[in-house]
Amino acid sequence: EAGVAQSPRYKIIEKRQSVAFWCNPISGHATLYWYQQILGQGPKLLIQFQNNGVVDDSQLPKDRFSAERLKGVDSTLKIQPAKLEDSAVYLCASSLESGGATQYFGPGTRLTVL
Amino acid sequence: AQSVTQLGSHVSVSEGALVLLRCNYSSSVPPYLFWYVQYPNQGLQLLLKYTSAATLVKGINGFEAEFKKSETSFHLTKPSAHMSDAAEYFCAVSRGGGADGLTFGKGTHLIIQP
């Protein structure tokens, strides 16, 4: 069974530029999550989708971050404009359903903002 | 609101010795609890999870954890450390239900001395 796929693996941009990350969850997984992991910290939830609807985006900085999950499968996370403090690893995870089911994580995208 | 505290950002043990990584949680509802491991430049891999069944949970690679409600703890143990156990370990809590994004601790870096 293929795991969660993410691209790109690495991205370097200048501050105030925009960037987008892509995630393809495990086939059949209805729930998709985006987490931000700053160096030396645990991951922090940004947004949770159930199919193509948003369940929780309470910690998403909506002035600069946006996310969508078209057709309930792939998802894109965008940052516009980026700030220095956005440098982090962005992790995508998926689970078969919500309610405590195991979340499977992708390898992440490491973003460096200069 | 939920939170997780991992005591000790770094833990060093000798190969063959007992591994004990500490995790305390705070949750307003019966929690789901998880331990994940992260190897360098990789995503997170689930070691084990507690979902209100048996309080002693066995996971992969010889790890286990015991849920103690009275102590609000979910410590991770392994009887005999192996060099391949060197990694970052994260404890996480979820409230379950529809919005079940994980709240992670800051992580514990496990060092195995030869």
Tab-separated table of C-alpha atoms in Angstrom:
chain	number	residue	atom	x	y	z
A	1	GLU	CA	0.000	0.000	0.000
A	2	ALA	CA	1.436	3.356	-1.010
A	3	GLY	CA	1.951	5.869	1.779
A	4	VAL	CA	1.172	9.566	1.956
A	5	ALA	CA	2.981	11.426	-0.810
A	6	GLN	CA	4.163	15.024	-0.541
A	7	SER	CA	5.955	17.366	-2.888
A	8	PRO	CA	8.249	19.122	-3.110
A	9	ARG	CA	10.521	17.689	-0.420
A	10	TYR	CA	12.491	20.917	-0.079
A	11	LYS	CA	11.737	24.535	-0.952
A	12	ILE	CA	13.722	27.712	-0.459
A	13	ILE	CA	12.059	31.092	-1.044
A	14	GLU	CA	12.529	34.745	-0.192
A	15	LYS	CA	10.249	36.385	2.346
A	16	ARG	CA	7.074	37.871	0.849
A	17	GLN	CA	7.073	35.268	-1.914
A	18	SER	CA	4.325	32.669	-2.203
A	19	VAL	CA	4.692	28.890	-2.030
A	20	ALA	CA	2.443	25.847	-2.366
A	21	PHE	CA	2.738	22.313	-1.072
A	22	TRP	CA	0.942	19.270	-2.410
A	23	CYS	CA	-0.270	16.152	-0.609
A	24	ASN	CA	-1.723	12.900	-1.917
A	25	PRO	CA	-3.196	10.822	0.931
A	26	ILE	CA	-3.445	7.058	1.182
A	27	SER	CA	-6.145	5.791	-1.150
A	28	GLY	CA	-9.534	5.670	0.522
A	29	HIS	CA	-8.597	7.859	3.468
A	30	ALA	CA	-11.376	10.345	4.116
A	31	THR	CA	-9.554	12.518	6.641
A	32	LEU	CA	-6.532	14.675	5.803
A	33	TYR	CA	-4.443	16.859	8.091
A	34	TRP	CA	-1.732	19.478	7.622
A	35	TYR	CA	0.770	20.050	10.436
A	36	GLN	CA	3.583	22.581	10.835
A	37	GLN	CA	6.736	21.392	12.605
A	38	ILE	CA	9.180	24.130	13.576
A	39	LEU	CA	12.712	22.972	14.354
A	40	GLY	CA	12.963	21.592	17.876
A	41	GLN	CA	9.204	21.411	18.427
A	42	GLY	CA	6.420	18.917	17.994
A	43	PRO	CA	4.078	19.222	15.023
A	44	LYS	CA	1.180	21.673	15.315
A	45	LEU	CA	-2.127	21.068	13.565
A	46	LEU	CA	-2.967	23.667	10.931
A	47	ILE	CA	-6.088	22.245	9.324
A	48	GLN	CA	-8.179	19.063	9.171
A	49	PHE	CA	-10.382	18.012	6.232
A	50	GLN	CA	-13.093	15.383	6.234
A	51	ASN	CA	-13.532	14.506	2.560
A	52	ASN	CA	-13.478	17.982	0.981
A	53	GLY	CA	-14.927	19.873	3.950
A	54	VAL	CA	-12.976	21.685	6.662
A	55	VAL	CA	-13.423	20.215	10.154
A	56	ASP	CA	-10.913	22.303	12.091
A	57	ASP	CA	-8.853	25.297	10.948
A	58	SER	CA	-8.680	27.102	14.279
A	59	GLN	CA	-4.868	27.242	14.251
A	60	LEU	CA	-4.442	28.195	10.601
A	61	PRO	CA	-3.126	31.775	10.157
A	62	LYS	CA	-5.799	32.651	7.670
A	63	ASP	CA	-4.304	36.025	6.716
A	64	ARG	CA	-1.520	34.220	4.862
A	65	PHE	CA	-2.238	30.483	4.824
A	66	SER	CA	-4.899	28.744	2.763
A	67	ALA	CA	-5.667	25.120	2.017
A	68	GLU	CA	-8.036	23.203	-0.165
A	69	ARG	CA	-8.896	19.603	-0.841
A	70	LEU	CA	-10.498	19.263	-4.211
A	71	LYS	CA	-12.719	16.220	-4.826
A	72	GLY	CA	-11.862	14.905	-1.376
A	73	VAL	CA	-8.505	13.459	-2.436
A	74	ASP	CA	-5.378	15.586	-3.025
A	75	SER	CA	-4.766	18.707	-1.005
A	76	THR	CA	-2.752	21.898	-1.446
A	77	LEU	CA	-1.454	24.194	1.290
A	78	LYS	CA	-0.438	27.702	0.252
A	79	ILE	CA	1.426	30.492	2.007
A	80	GLN	CA	1.169	34.018	0.608
A	81	PRO	CA	3.169	36.041	1.504
A	82	ALA	CA	5.732	33.999	3.404
A	83	LYS	CA	7.468	35.277	6.522
A	84	LEU	CA	10.757	34.208	8.059
A	85	GLU	CA	8.899	32.454	10.904
A	86	ASP	CA	7.176	30.165	8.393
A	87	SER	CA	10.418	28.219	8.003
A	88	ALA	CA	9.424	24.730	9.100
A	89	VAL	CA	8.603	21.240	7.915
A	90	TYR	CA	5.027	20.917	6.664
A	91	LEU	CA	3.636	17.451	7.276
A	92	CYS	CA	0.584	15.953	5.684
A	93	ALA	CA	-1.229	13.040	7.330
A	94	SER	CA	-4.273	10.989	6.470
A	95	SER	CA	-6.545	8.560	8.280
A	96	LEU	CA	-9.328	6.231	7.225
A	97	GLU	CA	-11.801	8.170	9.344
A	98	SER	CA	-11.833	10.619	12.226
A	99	GLY	CA	-12.435	9.704	15.856
A	100	GLY	CA	-9.014	8.561	16.986
A	101	ALA	CA	-8.045	6.499	13.962
A	102	THR	CA	-4.344	6.160	13.240
A	103	GLN	CA	-2.891	9.062	11.291
A	104	TYR	CA	-0.281	8.149	8.689
A	105	PHE	CA	2.286	10.828	7.952
A	106	GLY	CA	4.064	11.753	4.762
A	107	PRO	CA	7.795	12.619	4.634
A	108	GLY	CA	7.103	16.349	4.818
A	109	THR	CA	8.186	19.439	2.897
A	110	ARG	CA	11.034	21.417	4.425
A	111	LEU	CA	10.502	25.147	3.779
A	112	THR	CA	13.257	27.687	4.269
A	113	VAL	CA	12.298	31.370	4.049
A	114	LEU	CA	15.253	33.727	3.566
B	1	ALA	CA	-8.134	22.205	25.687
B	2	GLN	CA	-5.524	19.512	25.530
B	3	SER	CA	-1.810	19.544	26.205
B	4	VAL	CA	1.106	17.147	26.435
B	5	THR	CA	4.261	17.459	28.501
B	6	GLN	CA	7.282	15.317	27.737
B	7	LEU	CA	9.826	15.379	30.533
B	8	GLY	CA	13.387	15.536	29.258
B	9	SER	CA	14.240	16.888	25.834
B	10	HIS	CA	17.159	14.429	25.677
B	11	VAL	CA	17.434	10.970	27.221
B	12	SER	CA	20.619	8.918	27.012
B	13	VAL	CA	20.757	5.186	27.795
B	14	SER	CA	23.283	2.435	27.213
B	15	GLU	CA	22.614	-0.254	24.636
B	16	GLY	CA	20.744	-3.077	26.368
B	17	ALA	CA	19.426	-0.838	29.154
B	18	LEU	CA	15.817	0.033	29.934
B	19	VAL	CA	14.295	2.879	27.950
B	20	LEU	CA	11.784	5.112	29.755
B	21	LEU	CA	10.330	8.184	28.052
B	22	ARG	CA	7.850	10.193	30.094
B	23	CYS	CA	4.610	11.751	28.919
B	24	ASN	CA	1.903	13.516	30.898
B	25	TYR	CA	-1.268	14.800	29.319
B	26	SER	CA	-4.122	17.130	30.047
B	27	SER	CA	-7.510	16.587	28.474
B	28	SER	CA	-11.047	17.646	29.277
B	29	VAL	CA	-12.459	14.470	27.725
B	30	PRO	CA	-11.318	10.827	27.753
B	31	PRO	CA	-8.274	11.003	25.553
B	32	TYR	CA	-6.786	8.995	22.762
B	33	LEU	CA	-3.021	8.821	23.291
B	34	PHE	CA	-0.255	8.095	20.818
B	35	TRP	CA	3.479	7.654	20.626
B	36	TYR	CA	5.197	8.429	17.333
B	37	VAL	CA	8.858	8.055	16.346
B	38	GLN	CA	10.658	10.283	13.874
B	39	TYR	CA	13.958	9.363	12.246
B	40	PRO	CA	16.060	12.126	10.653
B	41	ASN	CA	14.511	13.592	7.502
B	42	GLN	CA	11.546	11.245	7.705
B	43	GLY	CA	7.910	11.564	8.624
B	44	LEU	CA	6.398	10.274	11.835
B	45	GLN	CA	5.741	6.580	12.351
B	46	LEU	CA	3.188	5.298	14.844
B	47	LEU	CA	4.660	3.187	17.651
B	48	LEU	CA	1.449	2.550	19.574
B	49	LYS	CA	-1.851	4.089	20.619
B	50	TYR	CA	-4.333	3.960	23.479
B	51	THR	CA	-8.023	4.189	22.630
B	52	SER	CA	-9.730	3.231	25.924
B	53	ALA	CA	-9.295	-0.518	25.615
B	54	ALA	CA	-6.461	-2.210	27.565
B	55	THR	CA	-4.416	0.195	29.669
B	56	LEU	CA	-1.150	-1.569	28.773
B	57	VAL	CA	-0.538	-1.075	25.101
B	58	LYS	CA	2.048	-2.988	23.111
B	59	GLY	CA	3.516	-1.457	19.999
B	60	ILE	CA	6.105	-2.117	17.352
B	61	ASN	CA	9.828	-2.719	17.881
B	62	GLY	CA	9.322	-3.975	21.459
B	63	PHE	CA	7.888	-0.730	22.848
B	64	GLU	CA	4.949	-0.550	25.211
B	65	ALA	CA	3.137	2.130	27.211
B	66	GLU	CA	0.783	2.135	30.156
B	67	PHE	CA	-2.153	4.500	30.488
B	68	LYS	CA	-2.550	5.691	34.093
B	69	LYS	CA	-5.592	7.902	34.459
B	70	SER	CA	-4.872	8.782	38.101
B	71	GLU	CA	-1.440	10.100	37.135
B	72	THR	CA	-2.519	11.437	33.713
B	73	SER	CA	0.519	9.671	32.301
B	74	PHE	CA	1.341	7.541	29.282
B	75	HIS	CA	5.027	6.678	29.637
B	76	LEU	CA	6.827	4.723	26.911
B	77	THR	CA	9.151	1.843	27.817
B	78	LYS	CA	11.347	-0.752	26.173
B	79	PRO	CA	13.189	-3.385	28.226
B	80	SER	CA	16.403	-3.383	26.213
B	81	ALA	CA	17.604	-0.496	24.052
B	82	HIS	CA	19.067	-1.090	20.613
B	83	MET	CA	21.247	1.271	18.623
B	84	SER	CA	18.499	1.511	15.997
B	85	ASP	CA	16.162	3.052	18.612
B	86	ALA	CA	18.042	6.353	18.443
B	87	ALA	CA	15.472	8.863	17.187
B	88	GLU	CA	13.041	11.588	18.233
B	89	TYR	CA	9.945	10.394	20.091
B	90	PHE	CA	6.697	12.324	20.310
B	91	CYS	CA	3.743	11.794	22.602
B	92	ALA	CA	0.416	13.087	21.316
B	93	VAL	CA	-3.172	13.389	22.502
B	94	SER	CA	-6.436	13.571	20.604
B	95	ARG	CA	-9.902	14.165	21.903
B	96	GLY	CA	-11.382	11.822	19.326
B	97	GLY	CA	-14.704	12.691	17.769
B	98	GLY	CA	-14.883	14.564	14.497
B	99	ALA	CA	-12.157	17.133	15.128
B	100	ASP	CA	-9.370	14.805	16.201
B	101	GLY	CA	-6.190	16.575	15.180
B	102	LEU	CA	-3.255	15.595	17.364
B	103	THR	CA	-1.683	17.832	20.007
B	104	PHE	CA	1.981	16.882	20.294
B	105	GLY	CA	4.556	17.258	23.012
B	106	LYS	CA	7.890	18.897	22.234
B	107	GLY	CA	9.584	15.551	21.751
B	108	THR	CA	12.357	13.577	23.428
B	109	HIS	CA	15.591	12.827	21.627
B	110	LEU	CA	16.720	9.312	22.561
B	111	ILE	CA	20.462	8.712	22.474
B	112	ILE	CA	21.830	5.179	22.684
B	113	GLN	CA	25.352	4.821	24.037
B	114	PRO	CA	27.342	1.797	22.803
